[in-house]
Coordinates of C-alpha atoms in Angstrom, one line a residue:
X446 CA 6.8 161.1 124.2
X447 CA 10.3 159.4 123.5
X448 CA 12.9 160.9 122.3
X449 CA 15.9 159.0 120.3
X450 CA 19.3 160.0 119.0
X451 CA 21.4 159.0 116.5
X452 CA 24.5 159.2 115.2
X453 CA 26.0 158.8 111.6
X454 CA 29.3 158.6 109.9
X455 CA 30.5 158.2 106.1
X456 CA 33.5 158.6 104.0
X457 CA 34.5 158.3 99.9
X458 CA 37.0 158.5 98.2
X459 CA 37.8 161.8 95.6
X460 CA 38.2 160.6 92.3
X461 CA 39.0 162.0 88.8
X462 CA 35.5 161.8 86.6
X463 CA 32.5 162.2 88.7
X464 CA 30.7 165.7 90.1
X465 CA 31.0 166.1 93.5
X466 CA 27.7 166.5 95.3
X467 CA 26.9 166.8 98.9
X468 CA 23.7 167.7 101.2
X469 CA 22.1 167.7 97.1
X470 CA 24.0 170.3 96.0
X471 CA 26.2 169.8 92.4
X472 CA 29.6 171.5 93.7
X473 CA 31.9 172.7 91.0
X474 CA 35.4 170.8 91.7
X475 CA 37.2 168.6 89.6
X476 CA 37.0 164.7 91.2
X477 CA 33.8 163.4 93.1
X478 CA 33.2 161.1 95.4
X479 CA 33.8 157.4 94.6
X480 CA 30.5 155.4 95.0
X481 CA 27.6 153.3 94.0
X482 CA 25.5 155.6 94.3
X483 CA 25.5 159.4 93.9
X484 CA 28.2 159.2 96.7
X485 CA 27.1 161.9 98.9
X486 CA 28.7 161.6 102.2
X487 CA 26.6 164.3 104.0
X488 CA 23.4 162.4 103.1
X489 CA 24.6 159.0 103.9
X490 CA 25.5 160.1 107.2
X491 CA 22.4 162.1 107.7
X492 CA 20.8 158.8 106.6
X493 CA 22.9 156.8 109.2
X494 CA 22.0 159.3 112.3
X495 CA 18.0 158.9 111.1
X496 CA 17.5 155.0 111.1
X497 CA 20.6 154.6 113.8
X498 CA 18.3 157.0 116.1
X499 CA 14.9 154.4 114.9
X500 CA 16.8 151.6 116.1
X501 CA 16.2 150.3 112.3
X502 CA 20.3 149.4 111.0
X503 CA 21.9 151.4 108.6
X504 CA 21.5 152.6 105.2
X505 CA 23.7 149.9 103.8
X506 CA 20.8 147.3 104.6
X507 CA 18.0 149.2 103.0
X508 CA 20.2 150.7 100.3
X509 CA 22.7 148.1 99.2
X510 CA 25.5 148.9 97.0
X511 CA 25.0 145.4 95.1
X512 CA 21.7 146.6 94.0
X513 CA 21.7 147.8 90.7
X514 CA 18.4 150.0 90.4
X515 CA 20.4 152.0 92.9
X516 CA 23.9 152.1 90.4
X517 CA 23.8 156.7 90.1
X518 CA 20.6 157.2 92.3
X519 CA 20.7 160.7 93.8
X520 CA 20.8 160.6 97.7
X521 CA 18.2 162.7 97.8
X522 CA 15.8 160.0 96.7
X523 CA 17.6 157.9 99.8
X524 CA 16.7 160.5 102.2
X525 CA 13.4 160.5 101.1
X526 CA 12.9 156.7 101.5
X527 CA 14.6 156.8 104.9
X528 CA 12.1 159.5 106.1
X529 CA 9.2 157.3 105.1
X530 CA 10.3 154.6 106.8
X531 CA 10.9 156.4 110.1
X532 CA 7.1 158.0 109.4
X533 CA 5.8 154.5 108.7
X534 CA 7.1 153.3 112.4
X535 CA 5.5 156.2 114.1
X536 CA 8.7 158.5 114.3
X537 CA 9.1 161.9 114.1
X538 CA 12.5 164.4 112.8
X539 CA 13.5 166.8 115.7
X540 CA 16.8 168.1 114.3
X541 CA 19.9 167.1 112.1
X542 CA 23.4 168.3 112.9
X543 CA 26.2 168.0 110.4
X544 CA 29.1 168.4 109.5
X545 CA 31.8 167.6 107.0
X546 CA 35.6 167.4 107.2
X547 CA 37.5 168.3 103.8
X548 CA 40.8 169.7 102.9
X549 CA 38.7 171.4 99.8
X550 CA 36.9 172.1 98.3
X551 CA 35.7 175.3 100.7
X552 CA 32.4 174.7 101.1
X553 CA 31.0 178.2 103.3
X554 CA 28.9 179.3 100.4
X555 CA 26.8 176.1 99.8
X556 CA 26.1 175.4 103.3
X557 CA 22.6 177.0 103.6
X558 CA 21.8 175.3 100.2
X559 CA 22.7 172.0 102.0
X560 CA 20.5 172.8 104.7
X561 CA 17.6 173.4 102.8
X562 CA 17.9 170.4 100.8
X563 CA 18.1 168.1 103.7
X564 CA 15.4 170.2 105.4
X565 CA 12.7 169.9 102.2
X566 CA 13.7 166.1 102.1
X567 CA 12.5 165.5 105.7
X568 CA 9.6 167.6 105.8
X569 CA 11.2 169.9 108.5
X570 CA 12.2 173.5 108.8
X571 CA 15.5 174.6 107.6
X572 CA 16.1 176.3 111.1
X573 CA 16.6 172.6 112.4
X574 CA 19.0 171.6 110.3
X575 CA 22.6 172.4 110.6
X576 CA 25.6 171.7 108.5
X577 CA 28.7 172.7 109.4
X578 CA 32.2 172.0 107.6
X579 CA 35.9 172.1 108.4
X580 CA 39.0 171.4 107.8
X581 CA 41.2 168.7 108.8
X582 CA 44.1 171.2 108.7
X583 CA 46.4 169.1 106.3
X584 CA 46.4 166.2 108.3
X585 CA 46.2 161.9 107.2
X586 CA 44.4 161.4 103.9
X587 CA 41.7 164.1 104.4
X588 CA 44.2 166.9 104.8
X589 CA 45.8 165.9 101.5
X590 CA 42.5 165.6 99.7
X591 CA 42.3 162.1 99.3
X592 CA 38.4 162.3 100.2
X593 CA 35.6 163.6 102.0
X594 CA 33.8 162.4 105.3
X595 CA 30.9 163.5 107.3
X596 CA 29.5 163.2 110.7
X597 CA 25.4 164.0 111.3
X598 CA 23.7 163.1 114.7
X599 CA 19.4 163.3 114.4
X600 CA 16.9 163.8 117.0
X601 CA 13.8 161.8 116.9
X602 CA 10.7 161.4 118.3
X603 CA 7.6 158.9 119.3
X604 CA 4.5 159.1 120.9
X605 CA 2.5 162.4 121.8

């Protein structure tokens, strides 16, 4: 058996007019995340760690922001596709490990919610998925709100 890590990283910009939605979940604030898509950082960085760990790129080449059948898509759909393509080479999900660095909105009570989200889109447990958040205590662009960014590592695995 061979196991794989990854690591993934994303960042968007908060902006007046969109809902804010991370790990799946609808957050009640008032800007989103700027993006093509649904802009959910968490995902995208989830999505990063998964094909980073496959050896496979990064969610940029299977999920172009110059495709328009993907202008609004929820992330969750993303995930999805990135999980079939790591089942389709033979891989398996371990664990996911996140977390995401915001100013605000607090984020404590939507955490497990995350979790299970990510967990269902995998086909894993909930218990091997973490996401954790924090604060950049005020500091650069994050600390003033300007955005939101995320950090996930995966663990993957091959063989018997």
């Amino acid at each position: 058996m061979m196991n794989r890590t990854g690591i993934g990283y994303d960042i968007h910009r908060l902006t007046k007019g969109r809902k804010l939605v991370l790990g799946g979940v609808v957050i009640p604030y008032p800007r989103g995340l700027a993006g093509h898509s649904d802009a959910d950082c968490l995902l995208h960085a989830v999505c990063d760690a998964l094909l980073g760990a496959a050896g496979l790129g990064d969610i940029g080449e299977y999920f172009p922001n110059t495709d328009p059948d993907l202008k609004g898509i929820s992330s969750m759909i993303l995930l999805g596709r990135v999980r079939q393509v790591l089942e389709q080479k033979g891989f398996r999900i371990g664990n996911i490990d996140s977390v995401i660095i915001c100013q605000e909105p607090h984020l404590a009570r939507y955490k497990q919610a995350m979790a299970k989200n990510i967990a269902a889109a995998l086909g894993i447990r909930v218990s091997s998925v973490c996401v954790k958040a924090t604060t950049p205590e005020k500091l650069g662009p994050l600390g003033q709100s300007k955005g939101i960014a995320c950090w996930a590592t995966a663990l993957i695995t091959k063989g018997a």
